[in-house]
Amino acid sequence: MSSLGGYDLSAGRDAHRADAPTRIPVPSLLRSLLTEHLDPGYAAAAQAPRRRGRVSEMAWQVVAAVLVATVFGLAWTQARDTASGVRESQQVLVGSVRSAEAAADTAAERRDSLTAEVDAERRSRLEGDATGRQLLTDLDQAEQAAAATPVIGPGVTITVTDPGMSPNLTDVSKQRVEGSMQVILDRDLQLVVNSLWVSGAEAISVGGVRIGPNVTMRQAGGGILVDNQPVSSPYAILAVGPPNAMQDNFNRSAGLQRLRLLEASYGVVVNVSGGDGLVLPAGSVRDINFAKQMGLK
């Protein structure tokens, strides 16, 4: 029996049976009205916006993909142009630095040559009498104290090798940061130099720069400047003096104890050795200005 009241597909076929109810077939139009509540035209109209929505969504996705690709293309082009400009700027700066270094080396050679000529002329004029020779002796002592003359002699060499340099050239002079690749700081080298003076050194150089009365050693970002000249690892510290006594005293100094602590804690490589014929260059000579009290009005 159908779910529709009074409708049976086999209606009329069993009418000969007694007491059998008579089923009235339901017309197809009435059946469609009862079962199909939405007209086919409405269903098609309802499906059309969905299709248009899907098409519109796909179109927006394509537009978004095109925009993303355009943005990435522009970013890549800009990055390529910027990288090219950065490389050109770096090449220009490197060229300028090398040119300045070459000019500085030429000027230093010229200065040394003129200094040697002046010294030879002065000695030739003063060596003729006793007074002049005494002046030369006093002058030599003053120049040696001022580190104004090169020194050759026996002594001690301390080589300190940093485990690595950090690419980040930020200011590390305040503290030693755990995990930083740079370990040796200006205060470490200062302590070593002071310990060598106490141990009996007569002349000292750090990184090829002579230590004199007006020479400073300080941190500048991630580098160390000695007399405003950059020095880098491995740091070579040369000290001219009695090698045996000086090395024995330095082995008990606070400077070597600091280096050994850094060696054990951070992997710094420290090498202390004695030797003959150490060559220390002359240091920079600067004019010393003295302040004087002016008369009060």
PDB file of C-alpha atoms in Angstrom:
ATOM      1  CA  MET A   1       0.000   0.000   0.000  1.00  0.00           C
ATOM      2  CA  SER A   2       1.247   3.464  -0.829  1.00  0.00           C
ATOM      3  CA  SER A   3       1.710   6.121   1.806  1.00  0.00           C
ATOM      4  CA  LEU A   4      -0.827   8.187  -0.052  1.00  0.00           C
ATOM      5  CA  GLY A   5      -4.293   7.718   1.280  1.00  0.00           C
ATOM      6  CA  GLY A   6      -6.637   5.683  -0.966  1.00  0.00           C
ATOM      7  CA  TYR A   7      -4.089   4.931  -3.706  1.00  0.00           C
ATOM      8  CA  ASP A   8      -2.994   1.467  -4.683  1.00  0.00           C
ATOM      9  CA  LEU A   9      -1.168   0.384  -7.811  1.00  0.00           C
ATOM     10  CA  SER A  10      -3.163  -2.855  -7.913  1.00  0.00           C
ATOM     11  CA  ALA A  11      -6.504  -1.098  -7.488  1.00  0.00           C
ATOM     12  CA  GLY A  12      -9.304  -2.817  -9.433  1.00  0.00           C
ATOM     13  CA  ARG A  13      -7.419  -6.092  -9.830  1.00  0.00           C
ATOM     14  CA  ASP A  14      -8.965  -7.718  -6.737  1.00  0.00           C
ATOM     15  CA  ALA A  15     -12.465  -6.281  -6.959  1.00  0.00           C
ATOM     16  CA  HIS A  16     -13.911  -9.796  -7.344  1.00  0.00           C
ATOM     17  CA  ARG A  17     -12.971 -10.622  -3.755  1.00  0.00           C
ATOM     18  CA  ALA A  18     -15.736 -10.289  -1.247  1.00  0.00           C
ATOM     19  CA  ASP A  19     -15.488  -7.572   1.337  1.00  0.00           C
ATOM     20  CA  ALA A  20     -12.378  -6.134  -0.387  1.00  0.00           C
ATOM     21  CA  PRO A  21     -12.205  -2.347  -0.149  1.00  0.00           C
ATOM     22  CA  THR A  22     -12.149  -0.419  -3.354  1.00  0.00           C
ATOM     23  CA  ARG A  23      -9.040   1.788  -3.831  1.00  0.00           C
ATOM     24  CA  ILE A  24      -9.308   4.918  -5.898  1.00  0.00           C
ATOM     25  CA  PRO A  25      -6.198   5.712  -7.947  1.00  0.00           C
ATOM     26  CA  VAL A  26      -4.753   9.175  -7.266  1.00  0.00           C
ATOM     27  CA  PRO A  27      -3.992  11.199 -10.372  1.00  0.00           C
ATOM     28  CA  SER A  28      -0.296  11.959 -11.042  1.00  0.00           C
ATOM     29  CA  LEU A  29      -0.825  15.728 -10.711  1.00  0.00           C
ATOM     30  CA  LEU A  30      -2.255  15.354  -7.239  1.00  0.00           C
ATOM     31  CA  ARG A  31       0.563  12.941  -6.279  1.00  0.00           C
ATOM     32  CA  SER A  32       3.189  15.441  -7.473  1.00  0.00           C
ATOM     33  CA  LEU A  33       1.541  18.243  -5.494  1.00  0.00           C
ATOM     34  CA  LEU A  34       1.579  16.124  -2.359  1.00  0.00           C
ATOM     35  CA  THR A  35       5.129  14.839  -2.724  1.00  0.00           C
ATOM     36  CA  GLU A  36       6.990  17.642  -4.547  1.00  0.00           C
ATOM     37  CA  HIS A  37       6.508  20.810  -2.543  1.00  0.00           C
ATOM     38  CA  LEU A  38       8.895  22.938  -4.631  1.00  0.00           C
ATOM     39  CA  ASP A  39       8.263  23.663  -8.247  1.00  0.00           C
ATOM     40  CA  PRO A  40      11.109  22.528 -10.545  1.00  0.00           C
ATOM     41  CA  GLY A  41      11.531  26.089 -11.725  1.00  0.00           C
ATOM     42  CA  TYR A  42      12.114  27.258  -8.185  1.00  0.00           C
ATOM     43  CA  ALA A  43      14.653  24.481  -7.617  1.00  0.00           C
ATOM     44  CA  ALA A  44      16.552  25.502 -10.734  1.00  0.00           C
ATOM     45  CA  ALA A  45      16.410  29.136  -9.644  1.00  0.00           C
ATOM     46  CA  ALA A  46      17.722  28.131  -6.210  1.00  0.00           C
ATOM     47  CA  GLN A  47      20.631  26.191  -7.722  1.00  0.00           C
ATOM     48  CA  ALA A  48      21.667  29.097  -9.995  1.00  0.00           C
ATOM     49  CA  PRO A  49      22.949  31.408  -7.185  1.00  0.00           C
ATOM     50  CA  ARG A  50      24.959  28.505  -5.769  1.00  0.00           C
ATOM     51  CA  ARG A  51      26.641  27.967  -9.099  1.00  0.00           C
ATOM     52  CA  ARG A  52      27.253  31.680  -9.442  1.00  0.00           C
ATOM     53  CA  GLY A  53      28.639  31.743  -5.871  1.00  0.00           C
ATOM     54  CA  ARG A  54      31.054  28.944  -6.638  1.00  0.00           C
ATOM     55  CA  VAL A  55      32.156  30.661  -9.822  1.00  0.00           C
ATOM     56  CA  SER A  56      32.585  33.954  -7.949  1.00  0.00           C
ATOM     57  CA  GLU A  57      34.557  32.218  -5.182  1.00  0.00           C
ATOM     58  CA  MET A  58      36.852  30.596  -7.726  1.00  0.00           C
ATOM     59  CA  ALA A  59      37.333  33.956  -9.433  1.00  0.00           C
ATOM     60  CA  TRP A  60      38.305  35.621  -6.154  1.00  0.00           C
ATOM     61  CA  GLN A  61      40.739  32.808  -5.421  1.00  0.00           C
ATOM     62  CA  VAL A  62      42.356  33.330  -8.800  1.00  0.00           C
ATOM     63  CA  VAL A  63      42.553  37.088  -8.202  1.00  0.00           C
ATOM     64  CA  ALA A  64      44.073  36.511  -4.731  1.00  0.00           C
ATOM     65  CA  ALA A  65      46.631  34.099  -6.173  1.00  0.00           C
ATOM     66  CA  VAL A  66      47.558  36.633  -8.848  1.00  0.00           C
ATOM     67  CA  LEU A  67      47.930  39.380  -6.225  1.00  0.00           C
ATOM     68  CA  VAL A  68      50.108  37.182  -4.006  1.00  0.00           C
ATOM     69  CA  ALA A  69      52.280  36.221  -6.950  1.00  0.00           C
ATOM     70  CA  THR A  70      52.583  39.893  -7.935  1.00  0.00           C
ATOM     71  CA  VAL A  71      53.591  40.924  -4.404  1.00  0.00           C
ATOM     72  CA  PHE A  72      56.197  38.178  -4.206  1.00  0.00           C
ATOM     73  CA  GLY A  73      57.498  39.120  -7.634  1.00  0.00           C
ATOM     74  CA  LEU A  74      57.841  42.771  -6.668  1.00  0.00           C
ATOM     75  CA  ALA A  75      59.511  41.815  -3.364  1.00  0.00           C
ATOM     76  CA  TRP A  76      61.981  39.554  -5.150  1.00  0.00           C
ATOM     77  CA  THR A  77      62.776  42.258  -7.690  1.00  0.00           C
ATOM     78  CA  GLN A  78      63.269  44.833  -4.955  1.00  0.00           C
ATOM     79  CA  ALA A  79      65.436  42.453  -2.913  1.00  0.00           C
ATOM     80  CA  ARG A  80      67.547  41.718  -5.984  1.00  0.00           C
ATOM     81  CA  ASP A  81      68.010  45.410  -6.734  1.00  0.00           C
ATOM     82  CA  THR A  82      68.741  46.163  -3.065  1.00  0.00           C
ATOM     83  CA  ALA A  83      71.280  43.334  -2.842  1.00  0.00           C
ATOM     84  CA  SER A  84      72.988  44.622  -5.952  1.00  0.00           C
ATOM     85  CA  GLY A  85      73.134  48.124  -4.464  1.00  0.00           C
ATOM     86  CA  VAL A  86      74.458  46.774  -1.147  1.00  0.00           C
ATOM     87  CA  ARG A  87      77.191  44.838  -2.931  1.00  0.00           C
ATOM     88  CA  GLU A  88      78.183  47.919  -4.880  1.00  0.00           C
ATOM     89  CA  SER A  89      78.256  50.004  -1.684  1.00  0.00           C
ATOM     90  CA  GLN A  90      80.357  47.355   0.052  1.00  0.00           C
ATOM     91  CA  GLN A  91      82.802  47.308  -2.836  1.00  0.00           C
ATOM     92  CA  VAL A  92      83.063  51.099  -2.732  1.00  0.00           C
ATOM     93  CA  LEU A  93      83.636  51.064   1.040  1.00  0.00           C
ATOM     94  CA  VAL A  94      86.213  48.282   0.785  1.00  0.00           C
ATOM     95  CA  GLY A  95      88.017  50.253  -1.908  1.00  0.00           C
ATOM     96  CA  SER A  96      87.968  53.380   0.234  1.00  0.00           C
ATOM     97  CA  VAL A  97      89.288  51.501   3.267  1.00  0.00           C
ATOM     98  CA  ARG A  98      92.096  49.906   1.286  1.00  0.00           C
ATOM     99  CA  SER A  99      92.995  53.231  -0.258  1.00  0.00           C
ATOM    100  CA  ALA A 100      93.071  54.884   3.173  1.00  0.00           C
ATOM    101  CA  GLU A 101      95.198  52.048   4.564  1.00  0.00           C
ATOM    102  CA  ALA A 102      97.653  52.357   1.674  1.00  0.00           C
ATOM    103  CA  ALA A 103      97.863  56.132   2.194  1.00  0.00           C
ATOM    104  CA  ALA A 104      98.404  55.627   5.936  1.00  0.00           C
ATOM    105  CA  ASP A 105     101.165  53.084   5.311  1.00  0.00           C
ATOM    106  CA  THR A 106     102.863  55.448   2.853  1.00  0.00           C
ATOM    107  CA  ALA A 107     102.655  58.317   5.336  1.00  0.00           C
ATOM    108  CA  ALA A 108     104.047  56.093   8.114  1.00  0.00           C
ATOM    109  CA  GLU A 109     106.991  55.060   5.950  1.00  0.00           C
ATOM    110  CA  ARG A 110     107.658  58.697   5.080  1.00  0.00           C
ATOM    111  CA  ARG A 111     107.470  59.640   8.769  1.00  0.00           C
ATOM    112  CA  ASP A 112     109.933  56.910   9.768  1.00  0.00           C
ATOM    113  CA  SER A 113     112.321  57.949   7.019  1.00  0.00           C
ATOM    114  CA  LEU A 114     112.248  61.601   8.081  1.00  0.00           C
ATOM    115  CA  THR A 115     112.653  60.610  11.740  1.00  0.00           C
ATOM    116  CA  ALA A 116     115.744  58.579  10.892  1.00  0.00           C
ATOM    117  CA  GLU A 117     117.203  61.500   8.929  1.00  0.00           C
ATOM    118  CA  VAL A 118     116.570  63.925  11.779  1.00  0.00           C
ATOM    119  CA  ASP A 119     118.118  61.535  14.317  1.00  0.00           C
ATOM    120  CA  ALA A 120     121.214  60.997  12.181  1.00  0.00           C
ATOM    121  CA  GLU A 121     121.684  64.740  11.677  1.00  0.00           C
ATOM    122  CA  ARG A 122     121.218  65.450  15.384  1.00  0.00           C
ATOM    123  CA  ARG A 123     123.747  62.847  16.431  1.00  0.00           C
ATOM    124  CA  SER A 124     126.308  64.063  13.924  1.00  0.00           C
ATOM    125  CA  ARG A 125     126.057  67.570  15.374  1.00  0.00           C
ATOM    126  CA  LEU A 126     126.067  66.607  19.077  1.00  0.00           C
ATOM    127  CA  GLU A 127     128.674  63.873  19.181  1.00  0.00           C
ATOM    128  CA  GLY A 128     131.523  66.332  18.733  1.00  0.00           C
ATOM    129  CA  ASP A 129     131.870  67.367  22.408  1.00  0.00           C
ATOM    130  CA  ALA A 130     131.161  66.054  25.887  1.00  0.00           C
ATOM    131  CA  THR A 131     128.137  68.271  26.412  1.00  0.00           C
ATOM    132  CA  GLY A 132     126.538  67.053  23.206  1.00  0.00           C
ATOM    133  CA  ARG A 133     127.174  63.417  24.090  1.00  0.00           C
ATOM    134  CA  GLN A 134     125.564  63.906  27.491  1.00  0.00           C
ATOM    135  CA  LEU A 135     122.548  65.463  25.786  1.00  0.00           C
ATOM    136  CA  LEU A 136     122.303  62.467  23.467  1.00  0.00           C
ATOM    137  CA  THR A 137     122.449  60.076  26.452  1.00  0.00           C
ATOM    138  CA  ASP A 138     119.677  61.959  28.251  1.00  0.00           C
ATOM    139  CA  LEU A 139     117.655  62.104  25.043  1.00  0.00           C
ATOM    140  CA  ASP A 140     118.006  58.348  24.475  1.00  0.00           C
ATOM    141  CA  GLN A 141     116.795  57.636  27.995  1.00  0.00           C
ATOM    142  CA  ALA A 142     113.801  59.948  27.553  1.00  0.00           C
ATOM    143  CA  GLU A 143     112.894  58.394  24.190  1.00  0.00           C
ATOM    144  CA  GLN A 144     113.150  54.904  25.621  1.00  0.00           C
ATOM    145  CA  ALA A 145     110.857  55.847  28.503  1.00  0.00           C
ATOM    146  CA  ALA A 146     108.419  57.367  26.024  1.00  0.00           C
ATOM    147  CA  ALA A 147     108.572  54.226  23.803  1.00  0.00           C
ATOM    148  CA  ALA A 148     109.660  56.442  20.920  1.00  0.00           C
ATOM    149  CA  THR A 149     112.435  54.129  19.706  1.00  0.00           C
ATOM    150  CA  PRO A 150     112.280  50.505  18.491  1.00  0.00           C
ATOM    151  CA  VAL A 151     113.599  47.836  20.833  1.00  0.00           C
ATOM    152  CA  ILE A 152     115.278  44.488  20.091  1.00  0.00           C
ATOM    153  CA  GLY A 153     116.143  42.029  22.835  1.00  0.00           C
ATOM    154  CA  PRO A 154     115.224  38.909  24.800  1.00  0.00           C
ATOM    155  CA  GLY A 155     111.918  38.585  26.553  1.00  0.00           C
ATOM    156  CA  VAL A 156     108.609  36.778  26.798  1.00  0.00           C
ATOM    157  CA  THR A 157     105.888  36.224  24.200  1.00  0.00           C
ATOM    158  CA  ILE A 158     102.267  35.647  25.271  1.00  0.00           C
ATOM    159  CA  THR A 159      99.851  34.538  22.562  1.00  0.00           C
ATOM    160  CA  VAL A 160      96.132  34.567  23.398  1.00  0.00           C
ATOM    161  CA  THR A 161      93.752  33.035  20.856  1.00  0.00           C
ATOM    162  CA  ASP A 162      90.049  33.757  21.080  1.00  0.00           C
ATOM    163  CA  PRO A 163      87.869  30.697  20.331  1.00  0.00           C
ATOM    164  CA  GLY A 164      86.007  32.716  17.720  1.00  0.00           C
ATOM    165  CA  MET A 165      84.710  36.125  16.721  1.00  0.00           C
ATOM    166  CA  SER A 166      81.029  37.006  16.978  1.00  0.00           C
ATOM    167  CA  PRO A 167      79.321  38.437  13.867  1.00  0.00           C
ATOM    168  CA  ASN A 168      77.347  40.712  16.099  1.00  0.00           C
ATOM    169  CA  LEU A 169      79.510  43.778  16.683  1.00  0.00           C
ATOM    170  CA  THR A 170      77.538  45.131  19.588  1.00  0.00           C
ATOM    171  CA  ASP A 171      79.102  46.663  22.662  1.00  0.00           C
ATOM    172  CA  VAL A 172      80.468  43.840  24.806  1.00  0.00           C
ATOM    173  CA  SER A 173      82.768  45.968  26.961  1.00  0.00           C
ATOM    174  CA  LYS A 174      80.339  45.952  29.898  1.00  0.00           C
ATOM    175  CA  GLN A 175      80.092  42.213  30.514  1.00  0.00           C
ATOM    176  CA  ARG A 176      81.012  38.823  29.126  1.00  0.00           C
ATOM    177  CA  VAL A 177      77.824  37.250  27.772  1.00  0.00           C
ATOM    178  CA  GLU A 178      77.525  33.477  28.086  1.00  0.00           C
ATOM    179  CA  GLY A 179      77.474  31.875  24.648  1.00  0.00           C
ATOM    180  CA  SER A 180      79.138  34.838  22.966  1.00  0.00           C
ATOM    181  CA  MET A 181      81.928  33.870  20.590  1.00  0.00           C
ATOM    182  CA  GLN A 182      84.120  36.766  21.718  1.00  0.00           C
ATOM    183  CA  VAL A 183      85.802  36.066  25.044  1.00  0.00           C
ATOM    184  CA  ILE A 184      88.918  38.264  25.295  1.00  0.00           C
ATOM    185  CA  LEU A 185      88.047  41.824  26.275  1.00  0.00           C
ATOM    186  CA  ASP A 186      90.096  44.977  26.704  1.00  0.00           C
ATOM    187  CA  ARG A 187      90.312  44.626  30.477  1.00  0.00           C
ATOM    188  CA  ASP A 188      91.875  41.170  30.088  1.00  0.00           C
ATOM    189  CA  LEU A 189      94.690  42.525  27.923  1.00  0.00           C
ATOM    190  CA  GLN A 190      95.108  45.497  30.240  1.00  0.00           C
ATOM    191  CA  LEU A 191      95.606  43.169  33.205  1.00  0.00           C
ATOM    192  CA  VAL A 192      98.176  41.125  31.265  1.00  0.00           C
ATOM    193  CA  VAL A 193     100.131  44.256  30.273  1.00  0.00           C
ATOM    194  CA  ASN A 194     100.133  45.603  33.833  1.00  0.00           C
ATOM    195  CA  SER A 195     101.281  42.209  35.122  1.00  0.00           C
ATOM    196  CA  LEU A 196     104.182  42.242  32.658  1.00  0.00           C
ATOM    197  CA  TRP A 197     105.261  45.705  33.826  1.00  0.00           C
ATOM    198  CA  VAL A 198     105.230  44.468  37.410  1.00  0.00           C
ATOM    199  CA  SER A 199     107.148  41.331  36.346  1.00  0.00           C
ATOM    200  CA  GLY A 200     110.061  43.431  35.079  1.00  0.00           C
ATOM    201  CA  ALA A 201     109.267  44.198  31.427  1.00  0.00           C
ATOM    202  CA  GLU A 202     111.176  47.101  29.903  1.00  0.00           C
ATOM    203  CA  ALA A 203     109.126  47.422  26.710  1.00  0.00           C
ATOM    204  CA  ILE A 204     105.785  45.903  25.647  1.00  0.00           C
ATOM    205  CA  SER A 205     103.790  45.690  22.440  1.00  0.00           C
ATOM    206  CA  VAL A 206     100.274  44.332  21.860  1.00  0.00           C
ATOM    207  CA  GLY A 207      99.286  43.235  18.390  1.00  0.00           C
ATOM    208  CA  GLY A 208     102.332  44.999  16.933  1.00  0.00           C
ATOM    209  CA  VAL A 209     101.459  48.303  18.661  1.00  0.00           C
ATOM    210  CA  ARG A 210     103.963  49.644  21.170  1.00  0.00           C
ATOM    211  CA  ILE A 211     102.659  50.438  24.638  1.00  0.00           C
ATOM    212  CA  GLY A 212     103.744  53.888  25.811  1.00  0.00           C
ATOM    213  CA  PRO A 213     102.710  56.578  28.287  1.00  0.00           C
ATOM    214  CA  ASN A 214      99.902  57.966  26.118  1.00  0.00           C
ATOM    215  CA  VAL A 215      98.663  54.670  24.672  1.00  0.00           C
ATOM    216  CA  THR A 216      95.143  53.524  25.533  1.00  0.00           C
ATOM    217  CA  MET A 217      93.586  50.085  25.208  1.00  0.00           C
ATOM    218  CA  ARG A 218      89.814  50.000  25.000  1.00  0.00           C
ATOM    219  CA  GLN A 219      86.842  48.101  23.662  1.00  0.00           C
ATOM    220  CA  ALA A 220      85.094  49.476  20.563  1.00  0.00           C
ATOM    221  CA  GLY A 221      82.007  47.400  19.884  1.00  0.00           C
ATOM    222  CA  GLY A 222      83.197  43.910  19.051  1.00  0.00           C
ATOM    223  CA  GLY A 223      86.849  44.911  18.536  1.00  0.00           C
ATOM    224  CA  ILE A 224      89.777  46.059  20.657  1.00  0.00           C
ATOM    225  CA  LEU A 225      91.705  49.232  19.872  1.00  0.00           C
ATOM    226  CA  VAL A 226      95.301  49.711  21.007  1.00  0.00           C
ATOM    227  CA  ASP A 227      96.402  53.308  20.487  1.00  0.00           C
ATOM    228  CA  ASN A 228      93.309  53.657  18.237  1.00  0.00           C
ATOM    229  CA  GLN A 229      94.552  50.813  16.034  1.00  0.00           C
ATOM    230  CA  PRO A 230      92.403  47.660  15.793  1.00  0.00           C
ATOM    231  CA  VAL A 231      93.964  44.391  16.920  1.00  0.00           C
ATOM    232  CA  SER A 232      92.411  40.962  16.483  1.00  0.00           C
ATOM    233  CA  SER A 233      92.838  37.386  17.652  1.00  0.00           C
ATOM    234  CA  PRO A 234      95.320  35.835  18.093  1.00  0.00           C
ATOM    235  CA  TYR A 235      96.622  38.608  20.345  1.00  0.00           C
ATOM    236  CA  ALA A 236     100.429  38.621  20.442  1.00  0.00           C
ATOM    237  CA  ILE A 237     101.879  40.366  23.509  1.00  0.00           C
ATOM    238  CA  LEU A 238     105.651  40.839  23.413  1.00  0.00           C
ATOM    239  CA  ALA A 239     107.642  41.966  26.445  1.00  0.00           C
ATOM    240  CA  VAL A 240     111.381  42.713  26.337  1.00  0.00           C
ATOM    241  CA  GLY A 241     113.286  42.219  29.564  1.00  0.00           C
ATOM    242  CA  PRO A 242     115.136  39.541  31.535  1.00  0.00           C
ATOM    243  CA  PRO A 243     113.297  36.482  30.179  1.00  0.00           C
ATOM    244  CA  ASN A 244     113.786  33.998  33.023  1.00  0.00           C
ATOM    245  CA  ALA A 245     112.989  36.305  35.930  1.00  0.00           C
ATOM    246  CA  MET A 246     110.170  38.001  34.030  1.00  0.00           C
ATOM    247  CA  GLN A 247     108.537  34.694  33.066  1.00  0.00           C
ATOM    248  CA  ASP A 248     108.801  33.359  36.617  1.00  0.00           C
ATOM    249  CA  ASN A 249     107.154  36.485  37.998  1.00  0.00           C
ATOM    250  CA  PHE A 250     104.469  36.485  35.305  1.00  0.00           C
ATOM    251  CA  ASN A 251     103.585  32.845  36.041  1.00  0.00           C
ATOM    252  CA  ARG A 252     102.503  33.967  39.518  1.00  0.00           C
ATOM    253  CA  SER A 253     100.729  37.144  38.362  1.00  0.00           C
ATOM    254  CA  ALA A 254      97.042  37.983  38.303  1.00  0.00           C
ATOM    255  CA  GLY A 255      97.229  38.454  34.532  1.00  0.00           C
ATOM    256  CA  LEU A 256      98.174  34.836  33.837  1.00  0.00           C
ATOM    257  CA  GLN A 257      95.645  33.592  36.391  1.00  0.00           C
ATOM    258  CA  ARG A 258      92.908  35.461  34.494  1.00  0.00           C
ATOM    259  CA  LEU A 259      94.036  33.920  31.205  1.00  0.00           C
ATOM    260  CA  ARG A 260      94.080  30.424  32.693  1.00  0.00           C
ATOM    261  CA  LEU A 261      90.566  30.953  34.026  1.00  0.00           C
ATOM    262  CA  LEU A 262      89.371  31.997  30.584  1.00  0.00           C
ATOM    263  CA  GLU A 263      91.168  29.015  29.113  1.00  0.00           C
ATOM    264  CA  ALA A 264      89.358  26.601  31.419  1.00  0.00           C
ATOM    265  CA  SER A 265      85.959  28.289  31.211  1.00  0.00           C
ATOM    266  CA  TYR A 266      85.681  29.462  27.612  1.00  0.00           C
ATOM    267  CA  GLY A 267      88.292  27.548  25.620  1.00  0.00           C
ATOM    268  CA  VAL A 268      90.752  30.400  25.166  1.00  0.00           C
ATOM    269  CA  VAL A 269      94.176  29.178  24.017  1.00  0.00           C
ATOM    270  CA  VAL A 270      97.081  30.685  25.995  1.00  0.00           C
ATOM    271  CA  ASN A 271     100.744  30.175  25.127  1.00  0.00           C
ATOM    272  CA  VAL A 272     103.626  31.684  27.139  1.00  0.00           C
ATOM    273  CA  SER A 273     107.185  31.269  25.873  1.00  0.00           C
ATOM    274  CA  GLY A 274     110.557  32.941  26.231  1.00  0.00           C
ATOM    275  CA  GLY A 275     112.752  33.962  23.330  1.00  0.00           C
ATOM    276  CA  ASP A 276     115.636  36.041  22.043  1.00  0.00           C
ATOM    277  CA  GLY A 277     115.644  38.767  19.460  1.00  0.00           C
ATOM    278  CA  LEU A 278     112.139  40.079  20.025  1.00  0.00           C
ATOM    279  CA  VAL A 279     111.491  43.151  17.874  1.00  0.00           C
ATOM    280  CA  LEU A 280     109.204  45.875  19.204  1.00  0.00           C
ATOM    281  CA  PRO A 281     108.370  48.885  16.997  1.00  0.00           C
ATOM    282  CA  ALA A 282     108.546  52.478  18.098  1.00  0.00           C
ATOM    283  CA  GLY A 283     105.419  53.984  19.529  1.00  0.00           C
ATOM    284  CA  SER A 284     103.597  57.140  18.582  1.00  0.00           C
ATOM    285  CA  VAL A 285     105.043  60.341  20.007  1.00  0.00           C
ATOM    286  CA  ARG A 286     102.583  63.048  20.983  1.00  0.00           C
ATOM    287  CA  ASP A 287     103.050  66.502  22.325  1.00  0.00           C
ATOM    288  CA  ILE A 288     102.309  66.824  26.029  1.00  0.00           C
ATOM    289  CA  ASN A 289     100.455  69.950  27.026  1.00  0.00           C
ATOM    290  CA  PHE A 290     100.584  71.268  30.576  1.00  0.00           C
ATOM    291  CA  ALA A 291      97.909  73.455  32.077  1.00  0.00           C
ATOM    292  CA  LYS A 292      98.997  76.560  33.896  1.00  0.00           C
ATOM    293  CA  GLN A 293      97.116  78.951  36.081  1.00  0.00           C
ATOM    294  CA  MET A 294      96.298  82.282  34.536  1.00  0.00           C
ATOM    295  CA  GLY A 295      96.466  85.498  36.503  1.00  0.00           C
ATOM    296  CA  LEU A 296      93.222  86.584  38.125  1.00  0.00           C
ATOM    297  CA  LYS A 297      91.868  89.957  37.124  1.00  0.00           C
TER     298      LYS A 297
END
